[in-house]
Short mmCIF file of C-alpha atoms in Angstrom, two decimals:
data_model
loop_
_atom_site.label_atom_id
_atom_site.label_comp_id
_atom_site.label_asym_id
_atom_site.label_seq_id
_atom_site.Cartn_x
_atom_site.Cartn_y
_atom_site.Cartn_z
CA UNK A 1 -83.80 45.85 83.90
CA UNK A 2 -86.29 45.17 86.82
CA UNK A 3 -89.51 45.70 86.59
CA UNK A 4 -91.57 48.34 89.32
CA UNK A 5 -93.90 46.36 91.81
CA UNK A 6 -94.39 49.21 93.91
CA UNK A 7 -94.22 53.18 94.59
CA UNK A 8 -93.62 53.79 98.26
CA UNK A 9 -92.05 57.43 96.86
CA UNK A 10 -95.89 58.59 96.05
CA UNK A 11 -97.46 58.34 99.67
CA UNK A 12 -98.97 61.52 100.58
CA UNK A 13 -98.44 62.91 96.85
CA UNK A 14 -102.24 63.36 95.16
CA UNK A 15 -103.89 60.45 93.15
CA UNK A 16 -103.24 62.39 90.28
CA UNK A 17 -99.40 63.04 90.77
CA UNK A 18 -99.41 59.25 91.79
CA UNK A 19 -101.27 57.97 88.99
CA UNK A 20 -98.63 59.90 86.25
CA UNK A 21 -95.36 58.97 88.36
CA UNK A 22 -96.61 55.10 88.12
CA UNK A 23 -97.89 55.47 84.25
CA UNK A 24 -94.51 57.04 83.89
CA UNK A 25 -92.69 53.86 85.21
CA UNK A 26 -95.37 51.37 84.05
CA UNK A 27 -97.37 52.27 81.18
CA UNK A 28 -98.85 49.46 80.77
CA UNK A 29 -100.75 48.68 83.87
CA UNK A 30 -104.16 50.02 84.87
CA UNK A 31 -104.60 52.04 87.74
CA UNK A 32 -107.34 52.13 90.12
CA UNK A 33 -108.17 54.95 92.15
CA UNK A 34 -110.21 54.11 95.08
CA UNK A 35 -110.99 55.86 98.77
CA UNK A 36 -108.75 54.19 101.63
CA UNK A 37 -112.06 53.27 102.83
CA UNK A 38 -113.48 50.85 99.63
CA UNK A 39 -113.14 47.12 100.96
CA UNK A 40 -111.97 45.84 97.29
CA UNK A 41 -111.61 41.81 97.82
CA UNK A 42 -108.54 40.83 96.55
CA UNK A 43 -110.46 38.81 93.79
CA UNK A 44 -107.21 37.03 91.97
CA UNK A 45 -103.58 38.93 90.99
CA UNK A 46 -103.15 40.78 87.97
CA UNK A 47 -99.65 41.76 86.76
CA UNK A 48 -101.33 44.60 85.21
CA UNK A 49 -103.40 46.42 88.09
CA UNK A 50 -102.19 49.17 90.58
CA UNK A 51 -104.48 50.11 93.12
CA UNK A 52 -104.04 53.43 94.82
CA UNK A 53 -106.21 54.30 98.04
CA UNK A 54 -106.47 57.58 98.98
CA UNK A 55 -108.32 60.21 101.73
CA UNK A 56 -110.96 61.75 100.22
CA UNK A 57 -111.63 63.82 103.18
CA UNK A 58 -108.07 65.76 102.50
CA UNK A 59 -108.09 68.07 99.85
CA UNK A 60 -106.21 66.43 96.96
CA UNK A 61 -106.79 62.84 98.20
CA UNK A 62 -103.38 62.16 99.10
CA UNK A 63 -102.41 58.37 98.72
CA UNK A 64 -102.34 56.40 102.15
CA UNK A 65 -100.76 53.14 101.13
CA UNK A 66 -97.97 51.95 99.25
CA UNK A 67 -99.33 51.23 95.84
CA UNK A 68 -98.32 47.92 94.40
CA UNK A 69 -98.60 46.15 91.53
CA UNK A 70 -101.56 42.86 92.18
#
């Protein structure tokens, strides 16, 4: 079974239908929820972090980038 690094299927979906599709898949990372405009340094990897940007200025934020796993 491989595990899911990435959800290129939830771009343009809202950051809440994104954030249950990837809980769905991977319960056990931690999802961050951030506007496509936050500068978020990378900091280090973690396994167990999905970032999802999103438009704010849309009405329900639709992602903008593929979220991935790091």
């Amino acid at each position: 079974m491989s595990v899911r690094m990435s959800w290129p299927e939830v771009v343009g979906w809202s950051a809440a239908d994104a954030k249950a599709q990837i809980k769905s898949d991977r319960p056990d990372v931690t999802i961050e929820v951030l506007p496509w405009s936050t500068y978020a340094p990378p900091k280090y990897f973690n396994n167990l972090r999905v970032r999802v940007y999103v438009d704010t200025s849309y009405a329900g934020s639709p992602v903008v980038y593929v979220p991935v796993v790091g």
